[in-house]
mmCIF file of C-alpha atoms and ligand atoms in Angstrom:
data_model
loop_
_atom_site.group_PDB
_atom_site.id
_atom_site.type_symbol
_atom_site.label_atom_id
_atom_site.label_comp_id
_atom_site.label_asym_id
_atom_site.label_seq_id
_atom_site.Cartn_x
_atom_site.Cartn_y
_atom_site.Cartn_z
ATOM 1 C CA MET A 303 -12.921 2.535 -35.284
ATOM 2 C CA THR A 304 -12.058 1.701 -31.653
ATOM 3 C CA THR A 305 -8.570 2.672 -30.576
ATOM 4 C CA LYS A 306 -6.539 -0.065 -28.914
ATOM 5 C CA MET A 307 -4.109 -0.017 -25.981
ATOM 6 C CA LYS A 308 -1.836 -2.551 -24.289
ATOM 7 C CA ALA A 309 -2.928 -4.066 -20.970
ATOM 8 C CA MET A 310 -1.955 -6.995 -18.743
ATOM 9 C CA VAL A 311 -5.097 -9.096 -18.648
ATOM 10 C CA PHE A 312 -6.155 -12.164 -16.654
ATOM 11 C CA THR A 313 -9.273 -14.130 -17.557
ATOM 12 C CA LYS A 314 -9.175 -16.853 -14.902
ATOM 13 C CA TYR A 315 -7.999 -17.042 -11.322
ATOM 14 C CA GLY A 316 -4.542 -18.458 -10.727
ATOM 15 C CA ALA A 317 -0.834 -17.613 -10.616
ATOM 16 C CA PRO A 318 0.830 -14.461 -12.047
ATOM 17 C CA ASP A 319 1.892 -16.497 -15.132
ATOM 18 C CA GLY A 320 -1.728 -16.298 -16.307
ATOM 19 C CA LEU A 321 -1.371 -12.556 -16.966
ATOM 20 C CA GLN A 322 -0.890 -11.704 -20.624
ATOM 21 C CA LEU A 323 0.021 -8.489 -22.442
ATOM 22 C CA VAL A 324 -2.721 -8.016 -25.044
ATOM 23 C CA ASP A 325 -4.450 -5.295 -27.069
ATOM 24 C CA VAL A 326 -7.784 -4.177 -25.599
ATOM 25 C CA ASP A 327 -10.107 -1.261 -26.318
ATOM 26 C CA LYS A 328 -8.839 2.049 -24.988
ATOM 27 C CA PRO A 329 -11.497 3.306 -22.532
ATOM 28 C CA THR A 330 -13.517 6.479 -23.039
ATOM 29 C CA PRO A 331 -14.219 8.588 -19.933
ATOM 30 C CA LYS A 332 -17.890 8.773 -18.924
ATOM 31 C CA ALA A 333 -19.435 11.752 -17.109
ATOM 32 C CA GLY A 334 -17.421 12.557 -14.004
ATOM 33 C CA GLU A 335 -14.501 10.426 -15.213
ATOM 34 C CA VAL A 336 -10.973 11.233 -16.271
ATOM 35 C CA LEU A 337 -8.908 9.248 -18.787
ATOM 36 C CA VAL A 338 -5.425 8.813 -17.340
ATOM 37 C CA LYS A 339 -2.404 7.908 -19.452
ATOM 38 C CA VAL A 340 -0.632 5.667 -16.957
ATOM 39 C CA VAL A 341 3.055 6.486 -16.502
ATOM 40 C CA ALA A 342 3.669 4.259 -13.467
ATOM 41 C CA THR A 343 1.697 1.883 -11.283
ATOM 42 C CA ALA A 344 2.577 -0.259 -8.265
ATOM 43 C CA VAL A 345 1.982 -3.867 -7.272
ATOM 44 C CA ASN A 346 0.221 -4.594 -4.000
ATOM 45 C CA GLN A 347 -0.391 -7.744 -1.984
ATOM 46 C CA ALA A 348 -4.083 -7.107 -2.797
ATOM 47 C CA ASP A 349 -3.346 -7.866 -6.478
ATOM 48 C CA HIS A 350 -2.311 -11.358 -5.383
ATOM 49 C CA HIS A 351 -5.513 -11.806 -3.400
ATOM 50 C CA VAL A 352 -7.668 -10.882 -6.417
ATOM 51 C CA LEU A 353 -5.544 -12.835 -8.926
ATOM 52 C CA SER A 354 -5.600 -16.023 -6.856
ATOM 53 C CA GLY A 355 -9.386 -15.887 -6.445
ATOM 54 C CA SER A 356 -9.281 -15.619 -2.665
ATOM 55 C CA LEU A 357 -11.672 -12.617 -2.874
ATOM 56 C CA ARG A 358 -13.950 -14.286 -5.467
ATOM 57 C CA PHE A 359 -17.102 -13.539 -3.489
ATOM 58 C CA SER A 360 -16.607 -9.876 -4.359
ATOM 59 C CA THR A 361 -14.488 -10.101 -7.533
ATOM 60 C CA GLY A 362 -16.550 -12.753 -9.377
ATOM 61 C CA LEU A 363 -17.409 -16.266 -8.210
ATOM 62 C CA PHE A 364 -16.322 -18.335 -11.234
ATOM 63 C CA LYS A 365 -14.232 -15.859 -13.202
ATOM 64 C CA PRO A 366 -12.992 -12.315 -12.567
ATOM 65 C CA LYS A 367 -15.490 -9.539 -13.326
ATOM 66 C CA GLN A 368 -12.626 -7.082 -13.903
ATOM 67 C CA THR A 369 -9.782 -8.498 -15.956
ATOM 68 C CA ILE A 370 -7.206 -5.730 -15.467
ATOM 69 C CA LEU A 371 -5.669 -5.463 -11.998
ATOM 70 C CA GLY A 372 -3.642 -2.560 -10.610
ATOM 71 C CA SER A 373 -4.871 -0.127 -7.955
ATOM 72 C CA ASP A 374 -2.193 2.540 -7.683
ATOM 73 C CA VAL A 375 -1.663 4.790 -10.682
ATOM 74 C CA ALA A 376 0.292 7.924 -11.482
ATOM 75 C CA GLY A 377 -0.077 9.503 -14.873
ATOM 76 C CA ILE A 378 -1.289 12.354 -17.035
ATOM 77 C CA VAL A 379 -4.877 13.361 -17.764
ATOM 78 C CA GLU A 380 -5.441 12.585 -21.454
ATOM 79 C CA ALA A 381 -9.159 13.424 -21.688
ATOM 80 C CA ILE A 382 -12.025 14.380 -19.387
ATOM 81 C CA GLY A 383 -15.696 13.376 -19.374
ATOM 82 C CA LEU A 384 -18.683 15.668 -18.894
ATOM 83 C CA ASN A 385 -18.954 17.536 -15.581
ATOM 84 C CA VAL A 386 -15.337 17.006 -14.552
ATOM 85 C CA THR A 387 -14.340 20.028 -12.489
ATOM 86 C CA GLN A 388 -11.131 19.167 -10.648
ATOM 87 C CA PHE A 389 -8.770 18.314 -13.509
ATOM 88 C CA GLN A 390 -7.792 19.421 -16.997
ATOM 89 C CA VAL A 391 -6.083 17.670 -19.881
ATOM 90 C CA GLY A 392 -2.349 17.574 -19.210
ATOM 91 C CA ASP A 393 -2.591 17.532 -15.387
ATOM 92 C CA ALA A 394 -0.303 15.087 -13.560
ATOM 93 C CA VAL A 395 -2.340 12.999 -11.106
ATOM 94 C CA PHE A 396 -2.190 9.922 -8.898
ATOM 95 C CA GLY A 397 -4.759 7.826 -7.053
ATOM 96 C CA ASP A 398 -6.076 4.510 -5.745
ATOM 97 C CA LEU A 399 -8.506 2.646 -8.024
ATOM 98 C CA SER A 400 -9.146 -0.280 -5.675
ATOM 99 C CA GLY A 401 -12.676 0.924 -4.909
ATOM 100 C CA GLN A 402 -13.358 1.496 -8.623
ATOM 101 C CA GLY A 403 -12.583 -1.840 -10.255
ATOM 102 C CA ARG A 404 -8.811 -1.303 -10.586
ATOM 103 C CA GLY A 405 -7.406 -1.246 -14.173
ATOM 104 C CA GLY A 406 -3.978 0.317 -13.582
ATOM 105 C CA PHE A 407 -1.928 -2.378 -15.369
ATOM 106 C CA ALA A 408 -2.670 -0.781 -18.724
ATOM 107 C CA GLU A 409 -1.597 2.149 -20.875
ATOM 108 C CA TYR A 410 -4.819 4.044 -20.064
ATOM 109 C CA VAL A 411 -7.532 3.867 -17.447
ATOM 110 C CA ALA A 412 -10.796 5.809 -17.046
ATOM 111 C CA VAL A 413 -11.546 6.670 -13.401
ATOM 112 C CA PRO A 414 -13.889 8.908 -11.413
ATOM 113 C CA GLU A 415 -12.123 12.199 -10.728
ATOM 114 C CA ALA A 416 -12.979 11.748 -7.032
ATOM 115 C CA VAL A 417 -10.263 9.112 -6.584
ATOM 116 C CA LEU A 418 -7.450 11.281 -7.951
ATOM 117 C CA VAL A 419 -5.329 14.114 -6.575
ATOM 118 C CA SER A 420 -2.736 16.335 -8.239
ATOM 119 C CA LYS A 421 0.789 14.956 -8.249
ATOM 120 C CA PRO A 422 3.248 17.259 -6.474
ATOM 121 C CA ALA A 423 5.726 18.644 -9.020
ATOM 122 C CA ASN A 424 8.732 17.485 -6.972
ATOM 123 C CA LEU A 425 7.567 13.861 -7.056
ATOM 124 C CA ALA A 426 8.567 11.530 -9.924
ATOM 125 C CA PHE A 427 5.711 9.421 -11.357
ATOM 126 C CA PRO A 428 7.084 6.117 -9.943
ATOM 127 C CA GLN A 429 7.406 7.754 -6.509
ATOM 128 C CA ALA A 430 3.784 8.911 -6.766
ATOM 129 C CA ALA A 431 2.551 5.473 -7.876
ATOM 130 C CA ALA A 432 4.095 4.005 -4.713
ATOM 131 C CA VAL A 433 1.863 6.056 -2.444
ATOM 132 C CA PRO A 434 -1.915 5.607 -2.663
ATOM 133 C CA MET A 435 -2.846 2.228 -1.202
ATOM 134 C CA THR A 436 -0.012 1.659 1.244
ATOM 135 C CA ALA A 437 0.467 5.221 2.522
ATOM 136 C CA VAL A 438 -3.277 5.734 3.053
ATOM 137 C CA THR A 439 -3.351 2.407 4.923
ATOM 138 C CA ALA A 440 -0.496 3.549 7.153
ATOM 139 C CA LEU A 441 -2.151 6.944 7.765
ATOM 140 C CA GLN A 442 -5.555 5.481 8.615
ATOM 141 C CA GLY A 443 -3.965 2.747 10.753
ATOM 142 C CA LEU A 444 -1.805 5.064 12.830
ATOM 143 C CA ARG A 445 -3.941 8.202 13.048
ATOM 144 C CA ASP A 446 -7.541 6.911 12.900
ATOM 145 C CA ARG A 447 -7.551 3.323 14.137
ATOM 146 C CA GLY A 448 -4.499 3.659 16.389
ATOM 147 C CA ASN A 449 -5.213 7.228 17.602
ATOM 148 C CA LEU A 450 -1.457 7.882 17.754
ATOM 149 C CA GLN A 451 -0.606 10.980 19.810
ATOM 150 C CA PRO A 452 2.540 13.154 19.930
ATOM 151 C CA GLY A 453 5.155 11.764 22.284
ATOM 152 C CA GLU A 454 3.743 8.234 22.287
ATOM 153 C CA GLN A 455 5.811 5.114 21.744
ATOM 154 C CA VAL A 456 4.831 3.215 18.597
ATOM 155 C CA LEU A 457 6.270 -0.065 17.356
ATOM 156 C CA ILE A 458 5.952 -0.819 13.646
ATOM 157 C CA ASN A 459 6.254 -4.493 12.796
ATOM 158 C CA GLY A 460 7.190 -4.965 9.134
ATOM 159 C CA ALA A 461 8.680 -1.464 8.975
ATOM 160 C CA SER A 462 10.610 -2.014 5.741
ATOM 161 C CA GLY A 463 7.683 -3.022 3.503
ATOM 162 C CA GLY A 464 5.244 -0.939 1.475
ATOM 163 C CA VAL A 465 2.899 -0.074 4.351
ATOM 164 C CA GLY A 466 5.622 -0.081 7.017
ATOM 165 C CA SER A 467 8.022 2.296 5.245
ATOM 166 C CA PHE A 468 5.254 4.905 5.017
ATOM 167 C CA GLY A 469 4.184 4.005 8.560
ATOM 168 C CA VAL A 470 7.584 4.934 10.023
ATOM 169 C CA GLN A 471 7.534 8.337 8.305
ATOM 170 C CA ILE A 472 3.895 9.143 9.077
ATOM 171 C CA ALA A 473 4.352 8.186 12.741
ATOM 172 C CA LYS A 474 7.220 10.689 12.926
ATOM 173 C CA VAL A 475 5.030 13.372 11.322
ATOM 174 C CA LEU A 476 2.416 12.597 14.003
ATOM 175 C CA GLY A 477 5.090 13.256 16.641
ATOM 176 C CA ALA A 478 5.624 9.723 17.940
ATOM 177 C CA GLU A 479 8.807 7.934 19.003
ATOM 178 C CA VAL A 480 9.186 5.064 16.553
ATOM 179 C CA THR A 481 10.625 1.589 16.997
ATOM 180 C CA ALA A 482 10.936 -0.227 13.673
ATOM 181 C CA VAL A 483 11.087 -4.017 13.381
ATOM 182 C CA ALA A 484 12.874 -5.241 10.243
ATOM 183 C CA SER A 485 15.472 -7.751 9.066
ATOM 184 C CA SER A 486 19.214 -7.029 9.417
ATOM 185 C CA ARG A 487 19.833 -5.680 5.913
ATOM 186 C CA LYS A 488 16.889 -3.251 6.092
ATOM 187 C CA LEU A 489 17.801 -1.609 9.416
ATOM 188 C CA LYS A 490 19.826 1.206 7.825
ATOM 189 C CA MET A 491 16.951 2.102 5.524
ATOM 190 C CA VAL A 492 14.369 2.303 8.323
ATOM 191 C CA GLN A 493 16.742 4.503 10.332
ATOM 192 C CA ALA A 494 17.293 6.717 7.289
ATOM 193 C CA ILE A 495 13.550 7.333 6.979
ATOM 194 C CA GLY A 496 13.230 8.322 10.628
ATOM 195 C CA ALA A 497 13.031 5.330 12.991
ATOM 196 C CA ASP A 498 14.350 6.284 16.440
ATOM 197 C CA HIS A 499 15.019 2.677 17.454
ATOM 198 C CA VAL A 500 15.344 -0.531 15.467
ATOM 199 C CA ILE A 501 14.822 -4.196 16.293
ATOM 200 C CA ASP A 502 16.344 -6.861 14.065
ATOM 201 C CA TYR A 503 13.679 -9.563 14.143
ATOM 202 C CA LYS A 504 16.260 -12.227 13.355
ATOM 203 C CA LYS A 505 18.077 -11.429 16.604
ATOM 204 C CA GLU A 506 15.473 -10.071 18.999
ATOM 205 C CA ASP A 507 11.800 -10.800 19.723
ATOM 206 C CA PHE A 508 9.967 -7.500 20.280
ATOM 207 C CA SER A 509 7.160 -9.249 22.154
ATOM 208 C CA GLN A 510 9.606 -10.323 24.869
ATOM 209 C CA THR A 511 11.124 -6.891 25.554
ATOM 210 C CA ASP A 512 10.095 -4.829 28.563
ATOM 211 C CA GLN A 513 9.283 -1.678 26.590
ATOM 212 C CA PRO A 514 5.521 -1.062 26.906
ATOM 213 C CA TYR A 515 4.282 0.416 23.619
ATOM 214 C CA ASP A 516 1.321 2.795 23.381
ATOM 215 C CA LEU A 517 0.600 1.499 19.890
ATOM 216 C CA ILE A 518 1.730 -1.468 17.851
ATOM 217 C CA PHE A 519 1.095 -1.045 14.119
ATOM 218 C CA ASP A 520 1.527 -4.474 12.599
ATOM 219 C CA THR A 521 1.851 -5.370 8.905
ATOM 220 C CA VAL A 522 3.100 -8.952 9.340
ATOM 221 C CA GLY A 523 0.714 -10.857 11.620
ATOM 222 C CA ASN A 524 3.402 -13.316 12.653
ATOM 223 C CA ARG A 525 2.722 -13.275 16.413
ATOM 224 C CA SER A 526 -0.133 -14.552 18.545
ATOM 225 C CA VAL A 527 -2.634 -12.027 19.905
ATOM 226 C CA ALA A 528 -1.296 -12.768 23.421
ATOM 227 C CA GLU A 529 2.263 -11.915 22.347
ATOM 228 C CA TYR A 530 1.176 -8.621 20.774
ATOM 229 C CA GLU A 531 -0.847 -7.795 23.876
ATOM 230 C CA ARG A 532 2.109 -8.502 26.136
ATOM 231 C CA ALA A 533 4.159 -5.774 24.421
ATOM 232 C CA LEU A 534 1.460 -3.122 24.944
ATOM 233 C CA GLY A 535 1.417 -0.717 27.873
ATOM 234 C CA LYS A 536 -1.630 0.182 29.946
ATOM 235 C CA ASN A 537 -4.363 1.478 27.593
ATOM 236 C CA GLY A 538 -2.206 0.346 24.649
ATOM 237 C CA ARG A 539 -3.644 -0.146 21.181
ATOM 238 C CA PHE A 540 -2.883 -2.730 18.513
ATOM 239 C CA VAL A 541 -3.783 -2.338 14.834
ATOM 240 C CA THR A 542 -2.959 -4.934 12.206
ATOM 241 C CA THR A 543 -3.265 -4.633 8.418
ATOM 242 C CA THR A 544 -3.286 -8.432 8.236
ATOM 243 C CA PHE A 545 -6.167 -10.511 9.528
ATOM 244 C CA LEU A 546 -6.133 -12.154 12.948
ATOM 245 C CA PRO A 547 -9.365 -14.185 13.365
ATOM 246 C CA ALA A 548 -9.178 -14.021 17.183
ATOM 247 C CA LEU A 549 -9.803 -10.265 16.990
ATOM 248 C CA LEU A 550 -13.205 -10.809 15.360
ATOM 249 C CA TRP A 551 -14.898 -11.732 18.597
ATOM 250 C CA ARG A 552 -12.735 -10.014 21.223
ATOM 251 C CA ARG A 553 -11.314 -6.544 20.616
ATOM 252 C CA ARG A 554 -10.602 -5.492 24.191
ATOM 253 C CA ARG A 555 -8.104 -7.465 26.185
ATOM 254 C CA ASN A 556 -7.095 -6.293 29.659
ATOM 255 C CA GLY A 557 -8.134 -2.734 28.779
ATOM 256 C CA LYS A 558 -6.158 -2.768 25.525
ATOM 257 C CA LYS A 559 -7.869 -2.195 22.184
ATOM 258 C CA MET A 560 -6.814 -4.644 19.462
ATOM 259 C CA VAL A 561 -8.226 -4.502 15.921
ATOM 260 C CA ASN A 562 -7.883 -5.780 12.369
ATOM 261 C CA MET A 563 -8.124 -2.829 10.002
ATOM 262 C CA MET A 564 -9.353 -2.397 6.437
ATOM 263 C CA ALA A 565 -8.242 0.851 4.798
ATOM 264 C CA GLN A 566 -10.669 2.845 2.660
ATOM 265 C CA PRO A 567 -9.488 4.779 -0.409
ATOM 266 C CA SER A 568 -9.814 8.468 0.452
ATOM 267 C CA GLN A 569 -9.192 11.484 -1.756
ATOM 268 C CA LYS A 570 -8.947 13.655 1.378
ATOM 269 C CA ASP A 571 -6.283 11.457 2.961
ATOM 270 C CA LEU A 572 -4.366 11.224 -0.315
ATOM 271 C CA ALA A 573 -4.432 15.020 -0.648
ATOM 272 C CA TYR A 574 -2.988 15.291 2.878
ATOM 273 C CA LEU A 575 -0.239 12.802 1.944
ATOM 274 C CA ALA A 576 0.460 14.804 -1.240
ATOM 275 C CA GLU A 577 1.153 17.833 0.994
ATOM 276 C CA LEU A 578 3.567 15.805 3.112
ATOM 277 C CA LEU A 579 5.294 14.543 -0.047
ATOM 278 C CA SER A 580 5.412 18.018 -1.530
ATOM 279 C CA SER A 581 7.053 19.466 1.579
ATOM 280 C CA GLY A 582 9.483 16.535 1.803
ATOM 281 C CA GLN A 583 8.177 15.342 5.183
ATOM 282 C CA ILE A 584 7.657 11.863 3.743
ATOM 283 C CA ASN A 585 8.958 10.144 0.622
ATOM 284 C CA SER A 586 8.461 6.875 -1.204
ATOM 285 C CA VAL A 587 10.959 4.074 -0.786
ATOM 286 C CA ILE A 588 11.207 2.159 -4.044
ATOM 287 C CA ASP A 589 12.801 -1.252 -4.222
ATOM 288 C CA ARG A 590 12.598 -2.101 -7.934
ATOM 289 C CA CYS A 591 10.882 -1.140 -11.162
ATOM 290 C CA TYR A 592 9.682 -3.548 -13.841
ATOM 291 C CA PRO A 593 8.228 -2.800 -17.297
ATOM 292 C CA LEU A 594 4.525 -3.632 -17.762
ATOM 293 C CA ALA A 595 5.287 -6.832 -19.690
ATOM 294 C CA GLU A 596 7.217 -8.165 -16.658
ATOM 295 C CA LEU A 597 4.282 -7.763 -14.260
ATOM 296 C CA PRO A 598 4.223 -11.519 -13.413
ATOM 297 C CA GLU A 599 7.877 -11.288 -12.317
ATOM 298 C CA ALA A 600 7.098 -8.210 -10.178
ATOM 299 C CA LEU A 601 4.186 -10.009 -8.513
ATOM 300 C CA ARG A 602 6.314 -13.081 -7.823
ATOM 301 C CA TYR A 603 8.980 -10.872 -6.222
ATOM 302 C CA LEU A 604 6.392 -9.124 -4.034
ATOM 303 C CA ALA A 605 4.917 -12.487 -3.028
ATOM 304 C CA GLU A 606 8.242 -13.487 -1.476
ATOM 305 C CA GLY A 607 7.326 -10.952 1.243
ATOM 306 C CA HIS A 608 10.677 -9.159 1.521
ATOM 307 C CA ALA A 609 10.338 -6.071 -0.647
ATOM 308 C CA GLN A 610 12.093 -2.945 0.609
ATOM 309 C CA GLY A 611 9.409 -0.315 0.183
ATOM 310 C CA LYS A 612 7.429 -0.517 -3.042
ATOM 311 C CA VAL A 613 7.696 -2.494 -6.282
ATOM 312 C CA ILE A 614 6.807 -0.314 -9.272
ATOM 313 C CA ILE A 615 5.656 -1.003 -12.819
ATOM 314 C CA THR A 616 6.709 1.610 -15.361
ATOM 315 C CA VAL A 617 4.199 1.824 -18.185
ATOM 316 C CA ALA A 618 5.268 4.891 -20.181
ATOM 317 C CA ALA A 619 8.709 6.474 -20.367
ATOM 318 C CA ASN A 620 8.605 9.744 -18.482
ATOM 319 C CA ASP A 621 10.982 10.127 -15.607
ATOM 320 C CA SER A 622 13.097 7.945 -13.371
ATOM 321 C CA PRO A 623 12.492 6.965 -9.767
ATOM 322 C CA VAL A 624 14.996 7.173 -6.953
ATOM 323 C CA LEU A 625 15.583 3.576 -5.920
ATOM 324 C CA ALA A 626 16.094 2.494 -2.303
ATOM 325 C CA ASN A 627 19.206 0.500 -3.130
ATOM 326 C CA HIS A 628 21.005 3.151 -5.159
HETATM 327 N N1 NAP B 1736 -5.969 -4.035 5.673
HETATM 328 C C1 NAP B 1736 -5.677 -3.225 4.675
HETATM 329 O O1 NAP B 1736 -6.433 -2.300 4.346
HETATM 330 C C2 NAP B 1736 -4.380 -3.441 3.947
HETATM 331 C C3 NAP B 1736 -3.890 -2.492 3.034
HETATM 332 C C4 NAP B 1736 -2.638 -2.708 2.455
HETATM 333 C C5 NAP B 1736 -1.929 -3.861 2.768
HETATM 334 N N2 NAP B 1736 -2.459 -4.786 3.611
HETATM 335 C C6 NAP B 1736 -1.740 -5.993 4.019
HETATM 336 O O2 NAP B 1736 -0.656 -5.568 4.854
HETATM 337 C C7 NAP B 1736 0.420 -6.495 4.754
HETATM 338 C C8 NAP B 1736 1.692 -5.749 4.427
HETATM 339 O O3 NAP B 1736 1.559 -5.144 3.163
HETATM 340 P P1 NAP B 1736 2.811 -4.491 2.453
HETATM 341 O O4 NAP B 1736 2.312 -3.914 1.194
HETATM 342 O O5 NAP B 1736 3.559 -3.631 3.397
HETATM 343 O O6 NAP B 1736 3.693 -5.806 2.162
HETATM 344 P P2 NAP B 1736 5.206 -5.903 1.681
HETATM 345 O O7 NAP B 1736 5.575 -4.665 0.945
HETATM 346 O O8 NAP B 1736 5.353 -7.220 1.034
HETATM 347 O O9 NAP B 1736 6.070 -5.860 3.041
HETATM 348 C C9 NAP B 1736 6.125 -6.895 3.916
HETATM 349 C C10 NAP B 1736 7.323 -6.623 4.852
HETATM 350 O O10 NAP B 1736 7.235 -7.507 5.948
HETATM 351 C C11 NAP B 1736 8.547 -7.694 6.415
HETATM 352 N N3 NAP B 1736 8.644 -8.925 7.199
HETATM 353 C C12 NAP B 1736 8.554 -10.214 6.773
HETATM 354 N N4 NAP B 1736 8.688 -11.050 7.825
HETATM 355 C C13 NAP B 1736 8.828 -10.268 8.931
HETATM 356 C C14 NAP B 1736 9.002 -10.537 10.324
HETATM 357 N N5 NAP B 1736 9.034 -11.766 10.794
HETATM 358 N N6 NAP B 1736 9.087 -9.495 11.164
HETATM 359 C C15 NAP B 1736 9.060 -8.209 10.714
HETATM 360 N N7 NAP B 1736 8.936 -7.886 9.399
HETATM 361 C C16 NAP B 1736 8.821 -8.919 8.532
HETATM 362 C C17 NAP B 1736 9.412 -7.745 5.180
HETATM 363 O O11 NAP B 1736 10.671 -7.209 5.495
HETATM 364 P P3 NAP B 1736 12.028 -8.081 5.596
HETATM 365 O O12 NAP B 1736 12.533 -8.267 4.205
HETATM 366 O O13 NAP B 1736 12.881 -7.219 6.439
HETATM 367 O O14 NAP B 1736 11.667 -9.416 6.184
HETATM 368 C C18 NAP B 1736 8.672 -6.835 4.192
HETATM 369 O O15 NAP B 1736 9.359 -5.619 4.035
HETATM 370 C C19 NAP B 1736 -0.016 -7.518 3.686
HETATM 371 O O16 NAP B 1736 -0.556 -8.633 4.339
HETATM 372 C C20 NAP B 1736 -1.102 -6.786 2.902
HETATM 373 O O17 NAP B 1736 -2.016 -7.689 2.292
HETATM 374 C C21 NAP B 1736 -3.675 -4.590 4.185
#
C-alpha cells in the first residue's frame, strides 16, 4: 500500500487561493536521491512566478508539470536511495530544489543528494530554510557577477528583503563598505546586520547623491538604467536580480558594466554559506512563520513586496526560529 503525506498542491495556474492541502503519495528516493522529511521551507518571489503561469514555457504550457512548489527546504534525511554517498539517515540538511522540480511545500520530498548540504548544528531549521535561494543569489550577484573587492563601495537597493538582507552581510564578509537602501522602519535592522551607511528611500533618492559606487546590487528594479548608471563611479558595475529589458542589448554604458543576473543553484556556494552561518559571520533574518496550511496567506504577504528578510513555512514541529521583530 502506498503511504500518503500532506502537500500544498496546485493543478492550474492562478492566485495563491488555488493551493490546497491534500493527501498525495509519499515519494520514494531513486538512485542518487535522498528522502527529506521537511521541517521548514521558505516562500520566494519565484513561487509567485510559477504559480501565476508567467514561466509557463518552462513549467508547462497549459497546466503545471510539477504541482508542488517550494524551492528552499531544511529537514532531516528519512531514507536514502542507491549510491548515495554524502548523507545518512538522520542527517540534518538544507538545499535549493528550484533546479530539480521544487516540491518543498510538502511533508517529504525526494531530491538528488547533489543539491543538499549539511545543516550547521547552530542553525535552527527555519533559519536554514531561509538561506538557499536568496543567499546564493546574493553571493553570486556580489562576488561573481559584481566582482566585489575588499574596500570597495557597494550600494544595495532593497537591502531589507530576502536577497538584500543576505547581500548586506555577504558584502561585509567580502570586505566592502556597504550602503543599504531601505524604508524607514527597516533601517535599524539593516544597520544591525552590518550596513555602514543607510538611505531611507522615502526621504532620499540614492541615484541623485554624489557618492560614486563601485557596485550597485539591485533587488528592486525601480529606477531607470540611466539613473542607476549615474550613481556608479568610473569602471562601476551594476547587477540586478530583477529584469531590466534595456540591459539585454546594451551591457556596457560609458565604461560601466550593467547586467541582469540569474542565479544558479550551487552545492559549492551553499556549502560556503553554511560555513559562514556556522561561524556566525552571517545569519538569516526571518520576518514571519506560517504553518503549511497557511501557505496562500504567506504568499500573499510576500507579494506585497515589503517582507523584512524571509517568510518561512514550518512543516514539522522541531525547533523555533529567531524572528526579526522579536
Ligand atoms: N535573478 C535571480 O536569480 C533571482 C533570485 C532570487 C530573487 N530574485 C528576484 O529579486 C527580487 C527581490 O527578491 P527578494 O526575495 O529579496 O524579495 P523580497 O523579500 O520581497 O524583498 C523585497 C524588498 O524590496 C524592498 N523595497 C520595496 N520597494 C523599495 C524601494 N523603492 N527601494 C528600496 N527597497 C524597496 C522591500 O523593503 P521595504 O519594506 O523597506 O520597502 C523588501 O524588503 C525579486 O524580484 C525576485 O523575483 C531574482
